[in-house]
Coordinates of C-alpha atoms and ligand atoms in Angstrom, one line a residue:
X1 CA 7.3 18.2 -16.4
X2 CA 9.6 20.4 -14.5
X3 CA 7.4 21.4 -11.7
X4 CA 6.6 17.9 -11.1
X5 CA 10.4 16.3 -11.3
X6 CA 11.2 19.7 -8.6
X7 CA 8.0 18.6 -6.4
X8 CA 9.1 14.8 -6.7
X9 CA 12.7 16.0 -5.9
X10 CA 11.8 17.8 -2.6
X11 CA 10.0 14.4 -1.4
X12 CA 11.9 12.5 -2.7
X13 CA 15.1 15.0 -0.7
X14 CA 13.2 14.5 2.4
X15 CA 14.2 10.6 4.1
X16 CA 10.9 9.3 5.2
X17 CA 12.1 5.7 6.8
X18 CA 8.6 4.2 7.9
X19 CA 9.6 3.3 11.5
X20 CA 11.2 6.8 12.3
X21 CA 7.9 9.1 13.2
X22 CA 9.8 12.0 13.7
X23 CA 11.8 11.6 9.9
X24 CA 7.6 10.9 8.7
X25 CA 6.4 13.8 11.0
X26 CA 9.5 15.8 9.0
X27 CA 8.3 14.4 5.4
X28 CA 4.9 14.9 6.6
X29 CA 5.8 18.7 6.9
X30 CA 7.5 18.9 3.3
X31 CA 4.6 16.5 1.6
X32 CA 1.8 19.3 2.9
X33 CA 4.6 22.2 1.9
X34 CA 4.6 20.5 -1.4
X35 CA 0.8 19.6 -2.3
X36 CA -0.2 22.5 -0.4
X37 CA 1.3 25.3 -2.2
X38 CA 0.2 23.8 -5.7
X39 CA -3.6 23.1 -4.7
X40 CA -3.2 27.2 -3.4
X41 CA -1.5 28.7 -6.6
X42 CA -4.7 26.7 -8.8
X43 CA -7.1 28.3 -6.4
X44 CA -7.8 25.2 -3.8
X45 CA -7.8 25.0 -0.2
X46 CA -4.1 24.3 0.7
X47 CA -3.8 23.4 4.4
X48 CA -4.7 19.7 5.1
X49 CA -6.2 18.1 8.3
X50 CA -3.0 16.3 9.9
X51 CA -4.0 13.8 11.2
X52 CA -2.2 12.1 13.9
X53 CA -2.6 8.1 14.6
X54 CA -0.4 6.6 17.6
X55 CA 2.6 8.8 16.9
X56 CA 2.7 8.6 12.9
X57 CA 1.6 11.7 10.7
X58 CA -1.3 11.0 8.0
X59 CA -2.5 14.6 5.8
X60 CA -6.3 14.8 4.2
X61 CA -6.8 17.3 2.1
X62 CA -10.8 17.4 1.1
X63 CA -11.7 19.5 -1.6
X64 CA -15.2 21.1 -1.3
X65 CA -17.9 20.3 0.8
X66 CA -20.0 17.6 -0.6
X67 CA -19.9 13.9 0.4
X68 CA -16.6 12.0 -0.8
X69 CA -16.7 10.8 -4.3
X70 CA -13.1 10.3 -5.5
X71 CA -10.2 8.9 -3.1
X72 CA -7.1 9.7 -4.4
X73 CA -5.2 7.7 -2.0
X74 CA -0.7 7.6 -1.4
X75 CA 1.9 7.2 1.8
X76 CA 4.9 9.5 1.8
X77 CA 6.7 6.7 4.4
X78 CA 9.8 4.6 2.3
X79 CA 11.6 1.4 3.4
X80 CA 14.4 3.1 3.0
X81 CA 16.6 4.1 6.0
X82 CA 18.5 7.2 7.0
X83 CA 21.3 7.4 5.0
X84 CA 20.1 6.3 1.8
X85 CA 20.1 9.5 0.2
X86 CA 24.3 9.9 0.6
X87 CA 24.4 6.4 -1.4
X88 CA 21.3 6.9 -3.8
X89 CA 21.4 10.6 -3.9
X90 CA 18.3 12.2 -6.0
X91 CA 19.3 12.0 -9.8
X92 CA 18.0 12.7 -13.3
X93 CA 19.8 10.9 -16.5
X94 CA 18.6 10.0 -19.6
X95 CA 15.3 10.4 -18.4
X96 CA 15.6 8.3 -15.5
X97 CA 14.9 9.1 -12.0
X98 CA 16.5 7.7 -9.4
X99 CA 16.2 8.3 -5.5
X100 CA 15.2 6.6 -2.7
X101 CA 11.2 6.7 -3.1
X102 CA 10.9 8.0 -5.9
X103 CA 9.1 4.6 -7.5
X104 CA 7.5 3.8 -4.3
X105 CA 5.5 6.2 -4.5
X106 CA 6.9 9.9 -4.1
X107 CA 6.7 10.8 -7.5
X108 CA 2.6 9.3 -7.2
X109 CA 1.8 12.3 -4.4
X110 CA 3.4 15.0 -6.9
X111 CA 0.8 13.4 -9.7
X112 CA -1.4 13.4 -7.7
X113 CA -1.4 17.2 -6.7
X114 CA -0.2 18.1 -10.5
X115 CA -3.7 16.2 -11.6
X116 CA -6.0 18.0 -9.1
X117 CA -4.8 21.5 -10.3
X118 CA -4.6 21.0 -13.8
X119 CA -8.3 20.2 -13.2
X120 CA -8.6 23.2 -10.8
X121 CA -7.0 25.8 -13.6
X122 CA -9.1 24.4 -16.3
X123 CA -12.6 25.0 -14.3
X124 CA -11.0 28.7 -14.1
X125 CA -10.4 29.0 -17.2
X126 CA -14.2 27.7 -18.2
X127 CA -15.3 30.2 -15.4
X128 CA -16.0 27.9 -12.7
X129 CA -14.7 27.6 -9.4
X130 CA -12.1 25.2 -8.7
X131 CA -14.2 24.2 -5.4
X132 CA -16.7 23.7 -7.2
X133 CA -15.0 21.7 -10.1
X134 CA -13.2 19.6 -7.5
X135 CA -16.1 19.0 -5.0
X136 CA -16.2 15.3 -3.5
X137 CA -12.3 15.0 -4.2
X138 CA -9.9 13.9 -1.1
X139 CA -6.5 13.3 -1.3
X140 CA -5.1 11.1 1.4
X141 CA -1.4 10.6 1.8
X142 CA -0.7 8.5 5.0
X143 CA 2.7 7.3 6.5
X144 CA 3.1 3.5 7.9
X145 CA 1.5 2.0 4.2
X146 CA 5.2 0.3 4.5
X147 CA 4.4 -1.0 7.7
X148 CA 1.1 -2.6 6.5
X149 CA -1.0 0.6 7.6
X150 CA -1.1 -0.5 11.5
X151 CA -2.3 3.6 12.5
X152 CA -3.8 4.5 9.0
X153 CA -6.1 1.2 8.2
X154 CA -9.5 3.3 9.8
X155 CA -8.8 6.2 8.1
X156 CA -8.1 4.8 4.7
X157 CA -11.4 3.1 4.8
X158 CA -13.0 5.7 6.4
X159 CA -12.1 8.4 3.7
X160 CA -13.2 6.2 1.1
X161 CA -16.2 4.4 2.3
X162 CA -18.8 6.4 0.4
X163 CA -16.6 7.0 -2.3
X164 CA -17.5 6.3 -6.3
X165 CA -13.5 5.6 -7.0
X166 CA -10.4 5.3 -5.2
X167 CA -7.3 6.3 -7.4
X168 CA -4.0 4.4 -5.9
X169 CA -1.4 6.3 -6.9
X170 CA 1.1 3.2 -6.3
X171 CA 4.1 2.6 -8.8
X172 CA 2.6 1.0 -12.0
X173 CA 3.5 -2.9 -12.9
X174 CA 5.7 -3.7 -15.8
X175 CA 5.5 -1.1 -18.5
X176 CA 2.9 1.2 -16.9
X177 CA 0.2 -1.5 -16.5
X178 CA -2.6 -0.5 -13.3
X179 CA -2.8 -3.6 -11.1
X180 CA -6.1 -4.9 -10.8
X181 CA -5.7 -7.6 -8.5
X182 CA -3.4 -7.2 -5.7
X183 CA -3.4 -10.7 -3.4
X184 CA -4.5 -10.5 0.3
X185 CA -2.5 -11.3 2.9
X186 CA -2.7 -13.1 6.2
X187 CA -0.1 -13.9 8.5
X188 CA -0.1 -16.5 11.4
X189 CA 2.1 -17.5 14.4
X190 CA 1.8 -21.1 15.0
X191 CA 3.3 -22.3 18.3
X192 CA 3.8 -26.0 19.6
X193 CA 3.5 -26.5 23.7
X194 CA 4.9 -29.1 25.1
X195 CA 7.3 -29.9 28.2
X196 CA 11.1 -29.3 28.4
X197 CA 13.1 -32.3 30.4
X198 CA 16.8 -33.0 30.3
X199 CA 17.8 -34.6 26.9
X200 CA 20.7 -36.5 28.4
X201 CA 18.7 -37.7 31.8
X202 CA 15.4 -38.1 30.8
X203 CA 14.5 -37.4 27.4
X204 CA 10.8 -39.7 27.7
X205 CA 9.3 -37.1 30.2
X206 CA 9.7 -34.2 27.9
X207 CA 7.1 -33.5 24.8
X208 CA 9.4 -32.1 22.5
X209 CA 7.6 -29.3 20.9
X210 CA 9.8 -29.0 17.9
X211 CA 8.6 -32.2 16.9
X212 CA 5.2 -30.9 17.2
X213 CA 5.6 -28.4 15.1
X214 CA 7.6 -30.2 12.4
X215 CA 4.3 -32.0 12.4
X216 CA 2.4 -28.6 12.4
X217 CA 4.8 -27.5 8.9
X218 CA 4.2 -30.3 7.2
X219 CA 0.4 -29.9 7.7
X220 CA 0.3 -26.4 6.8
X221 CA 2.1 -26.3 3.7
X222 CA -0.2 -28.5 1.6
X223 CA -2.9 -25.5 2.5
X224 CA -1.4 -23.9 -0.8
X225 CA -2.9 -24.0 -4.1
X226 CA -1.0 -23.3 -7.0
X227 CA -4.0 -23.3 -9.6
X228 CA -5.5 -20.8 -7.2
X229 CA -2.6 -18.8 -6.9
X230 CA -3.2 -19.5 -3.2
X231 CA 0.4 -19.5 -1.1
X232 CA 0.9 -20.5 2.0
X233 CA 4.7 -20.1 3.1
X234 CA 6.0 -21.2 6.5
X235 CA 8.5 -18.2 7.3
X236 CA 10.4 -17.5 10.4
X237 CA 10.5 -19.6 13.5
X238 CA 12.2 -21.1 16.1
X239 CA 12.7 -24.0 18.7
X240 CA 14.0 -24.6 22.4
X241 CA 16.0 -22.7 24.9
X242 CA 18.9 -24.5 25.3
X243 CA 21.1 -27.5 23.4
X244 CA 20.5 -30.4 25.7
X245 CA 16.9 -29.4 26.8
X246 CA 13.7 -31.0 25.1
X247 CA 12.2 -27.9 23.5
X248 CA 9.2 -27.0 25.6
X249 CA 7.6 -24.4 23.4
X250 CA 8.5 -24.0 19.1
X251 CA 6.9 -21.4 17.0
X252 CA 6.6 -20.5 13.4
X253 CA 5.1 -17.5 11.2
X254 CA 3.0 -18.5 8.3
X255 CA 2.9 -15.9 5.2
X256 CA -0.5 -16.4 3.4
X257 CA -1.7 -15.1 0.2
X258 CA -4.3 -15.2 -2.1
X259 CA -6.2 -13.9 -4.7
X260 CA -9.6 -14.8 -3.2
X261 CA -11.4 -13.8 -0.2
X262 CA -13.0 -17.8 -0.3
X263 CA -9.5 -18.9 -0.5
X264 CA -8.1 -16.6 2.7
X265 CA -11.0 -18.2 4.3
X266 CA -10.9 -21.8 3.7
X267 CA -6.8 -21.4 4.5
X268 CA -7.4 -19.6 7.7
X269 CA -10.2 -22.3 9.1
X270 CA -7.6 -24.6 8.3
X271 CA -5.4 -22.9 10.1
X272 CA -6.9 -22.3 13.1
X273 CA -7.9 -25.9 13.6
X274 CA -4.7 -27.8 13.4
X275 CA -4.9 -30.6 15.9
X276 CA -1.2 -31.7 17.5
X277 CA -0.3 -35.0 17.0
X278 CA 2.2 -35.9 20.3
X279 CA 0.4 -36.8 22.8
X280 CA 0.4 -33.9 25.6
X281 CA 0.8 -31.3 23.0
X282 CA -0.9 -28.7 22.7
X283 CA -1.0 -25.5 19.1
X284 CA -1.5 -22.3 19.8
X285 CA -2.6 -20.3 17.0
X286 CA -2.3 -16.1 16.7
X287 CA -2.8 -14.0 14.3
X288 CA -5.5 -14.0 10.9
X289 CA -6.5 -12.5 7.8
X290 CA -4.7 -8.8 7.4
X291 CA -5.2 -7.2 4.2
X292 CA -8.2 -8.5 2.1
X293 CA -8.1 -9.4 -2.0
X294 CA -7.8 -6.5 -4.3
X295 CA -9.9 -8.4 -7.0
X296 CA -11.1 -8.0 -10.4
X297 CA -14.7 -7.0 -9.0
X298 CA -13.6 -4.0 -7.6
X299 CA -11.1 -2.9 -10.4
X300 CA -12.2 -3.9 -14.0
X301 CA -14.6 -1.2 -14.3
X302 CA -12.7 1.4 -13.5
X303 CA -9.4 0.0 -15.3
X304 CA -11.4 -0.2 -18.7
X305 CA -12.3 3.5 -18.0
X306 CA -8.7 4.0 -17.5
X307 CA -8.0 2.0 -20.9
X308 CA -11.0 3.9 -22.9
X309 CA -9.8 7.5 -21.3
X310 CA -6.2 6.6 -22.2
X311 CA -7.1 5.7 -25.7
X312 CA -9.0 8.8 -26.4
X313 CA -6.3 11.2 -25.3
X314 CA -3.7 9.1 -27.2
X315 CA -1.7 8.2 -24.1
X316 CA 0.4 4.6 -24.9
X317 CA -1.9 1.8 -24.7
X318 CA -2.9 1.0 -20.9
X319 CA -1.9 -2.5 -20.1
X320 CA -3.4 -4.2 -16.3
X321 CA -2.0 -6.8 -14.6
X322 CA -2.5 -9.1 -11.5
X323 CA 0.4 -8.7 -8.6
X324 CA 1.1 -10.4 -5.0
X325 CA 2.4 -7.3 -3.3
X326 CA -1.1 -5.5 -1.3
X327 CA -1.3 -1.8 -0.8
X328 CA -3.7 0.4 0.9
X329 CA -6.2 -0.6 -2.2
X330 CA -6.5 -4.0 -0.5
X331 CA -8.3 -2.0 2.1
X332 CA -10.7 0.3 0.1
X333 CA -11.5 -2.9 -2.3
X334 CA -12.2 -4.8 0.7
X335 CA -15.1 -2.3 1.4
X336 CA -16.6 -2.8 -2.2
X337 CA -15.3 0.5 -3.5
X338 CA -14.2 0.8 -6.7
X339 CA -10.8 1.0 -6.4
X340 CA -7.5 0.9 -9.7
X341 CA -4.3 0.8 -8.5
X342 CA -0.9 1.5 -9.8
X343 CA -1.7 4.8 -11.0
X344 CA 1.7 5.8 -10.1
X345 CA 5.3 6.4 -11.9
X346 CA 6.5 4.1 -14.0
X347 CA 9.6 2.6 -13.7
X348 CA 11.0 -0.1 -11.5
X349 CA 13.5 -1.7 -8.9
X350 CA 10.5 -1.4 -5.8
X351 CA 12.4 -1.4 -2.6
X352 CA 15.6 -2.5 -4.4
X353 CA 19.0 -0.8 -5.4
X354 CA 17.9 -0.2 -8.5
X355 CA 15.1 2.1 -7.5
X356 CA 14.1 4.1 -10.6
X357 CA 11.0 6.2 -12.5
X358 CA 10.9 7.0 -16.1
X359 CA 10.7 10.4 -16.2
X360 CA 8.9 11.1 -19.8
X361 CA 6.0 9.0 -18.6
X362 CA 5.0 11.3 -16.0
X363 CA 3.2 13.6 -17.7
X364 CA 1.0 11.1 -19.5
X365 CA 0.0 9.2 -16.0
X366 CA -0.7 12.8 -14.5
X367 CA -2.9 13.2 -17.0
X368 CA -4.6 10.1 -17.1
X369 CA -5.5 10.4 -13.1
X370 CA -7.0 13.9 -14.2
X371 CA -9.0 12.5 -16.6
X372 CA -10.4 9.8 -14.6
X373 CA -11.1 12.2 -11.7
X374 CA -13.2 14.6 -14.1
X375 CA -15.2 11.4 -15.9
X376 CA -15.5 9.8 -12.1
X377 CA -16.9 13.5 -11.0
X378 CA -19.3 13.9 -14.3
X379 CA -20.9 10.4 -14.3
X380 CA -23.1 11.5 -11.7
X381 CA -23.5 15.1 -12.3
Ligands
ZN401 ZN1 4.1 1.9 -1.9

């Protein structure tokens, strides 16, 4: 318990704001400090291959040399800007945790290394070598998740491609449940064309495209389906250059999400078919499907794993549950690869003030990613 709350501490110590890459090239440097010297004092290759996307730092570590067979997958980037740690300083109280990152997901990467060498010291004990125990694991901790994985998306799916499991190592839902469905997520920019003309002079020669896209709104929204937990929200936008000009050009984003790959598919077509209704008008549509489903079919065999491992080492009964929110697991699902999520600390207050990780739980979910590493590893052995 100690050496993991001092690992999550140093992370967590570290400000990691997503859109900084130097402050994630810094936190990059600590994370592989961190992970690195545990995976080296059990025995395990320390150094990781840095990998370096389009400015933003990403770290592999791949234990052994055999194909890939568990992903145990993080980020080490927050949404929480410089600063944060003078008004949310690093804390332990009553056996919570507070800090900025600590939920989402510092204190996930120190579980994750704190799994892998408890696994490493136990082959040494049973006079194996830790290589050789660990073969097929890779631990990939990348750092834009919070920016919806722009740099990392390729390498996420390439590390886990072949994989038997990927581990997400993402905060845990209410009372430690793993999230078994995460919705997808699509995101549009809808814009209406039409032509500006002086509102006072001659209003009838412009096409006023706000109108256009009022009319574009009002078909969208209906795309939602509530019994298919389908949303479809209409989010930012705006409309026209000046007060008394008719607006020549109006846009809107569109948030989608939904729990179905079908459903991001029928909403999308819908999408990108819109017809204007002003004559002269034209809709431009940018934009698509982002992260796909995190769905049952990937997750409920490995989540009653989860639940049959947790049982059987008498760790609190392992609760799932469904959430909107998509993480890197939207990615390796999307491939077909096993994939539980929510692995993580557990806790609360993701992204918000109230930030926060219980701390007696962590020794029981470190434990429980261990065990599903080794039964993963032995399935096929
Ligand atoms: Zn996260």
């Amino acid at each position: 318990m100690d050496d993991l709350i001092s690992d999550a501490r140093v992370m967590i110590e570290c400000e990691s704001p997503s859109d900084d890459h130097e402050a994630v090239a810094r936190s990059a440097e600590v994370v592989t400090s961190v992970v690195g010297s545990r995976l080296r004092e059990a025995g395990l290759p320390g150094e990781p291959e840095r990998i370096e996307i389009d400015g933003v730092t990403h770290m592999r570590w791949q234990l052994g040399e055999g194909p890939r067979r568990v992903l145990l997958l993080g980020h080490h980037d927050t949404v929480w800007p410089h600063g944060t740690l003078a008004t949310h300083p690093f804390s332990v109280h009553d056996g919570v945790m507070r800090g900025p990152g600590c939920f989402d997901m510092l204190v996930g990467i120190a579980q994750a290394a704190h799994a892998v060498t408890a696994l490493a010291r136990q082959a040494t004990k049973a006079g194996r070598t830790p290589q050789e125990a660990l073969d097929g694991v890779t631990i990939l901790i990348t750092g834009d998740e919070e920016l919806g994985s722009l740099t990392s998306r390729a390498l996420v799916e390439d590390s886990a491609r072949e994989c038997d499991a990927v581990l997400v190592l993402e905060a845990a839902g209410p009372g430690g449940a793993v999230k078994t469905e995460r919705k997808g997520a699509s995101g549009y920019v809808i814009e209406a064309v039409g032509r500006a003309a002086h509102a006072g002079l001659e209003p009838e020669k412009g096409i006023n495209a706000g109108i256009e896209l009022a009319h574009a709104l009002l078909a969208v929204a209906p795309l939602a389906d509530a019994a298919a937990g389908t949303t479809v929200t209409p989010t930012k936008g705006t409309i026209g250059t000046t007060t008394n000009t008719v607006p020549a050009r109006a846009s809107v984003t569109v948030d989608v999400r939904a729990r179905t790959a079908a459903e991001q598919r029928r909403v999308d077509a819908a999408i990108r078919t819109l017809s204007p209704t002003l004559s002269g008008a034209e809709l431009q549509v940018t934009g698509g499907i982002n992260r796909p489903p995190l769905d049952l079919d990937a997750s409920a065999a490995l989540c009653e794993r989860a639940q049959r491992l947790a049982a059987e080492a008498g760790i609190a009964t392992l609760a799932s549950c469904a959430v909107g929110g998509g993480s890197d697991g939207n990615f390796t699902a999307g491939l077909g690869v096993p994939t539980l999520d929510g692995l993580g600390a557990v806790g609360g207050g993701a992204h918000a003030d109230d930030e926060h990780t219980l701390v007696d739980h962590i020794p029981h979910r470190t434990a429980l990613v261990a065990l599903l590493i080794q039964d993963v590893l032995e399935s096929r052995r």
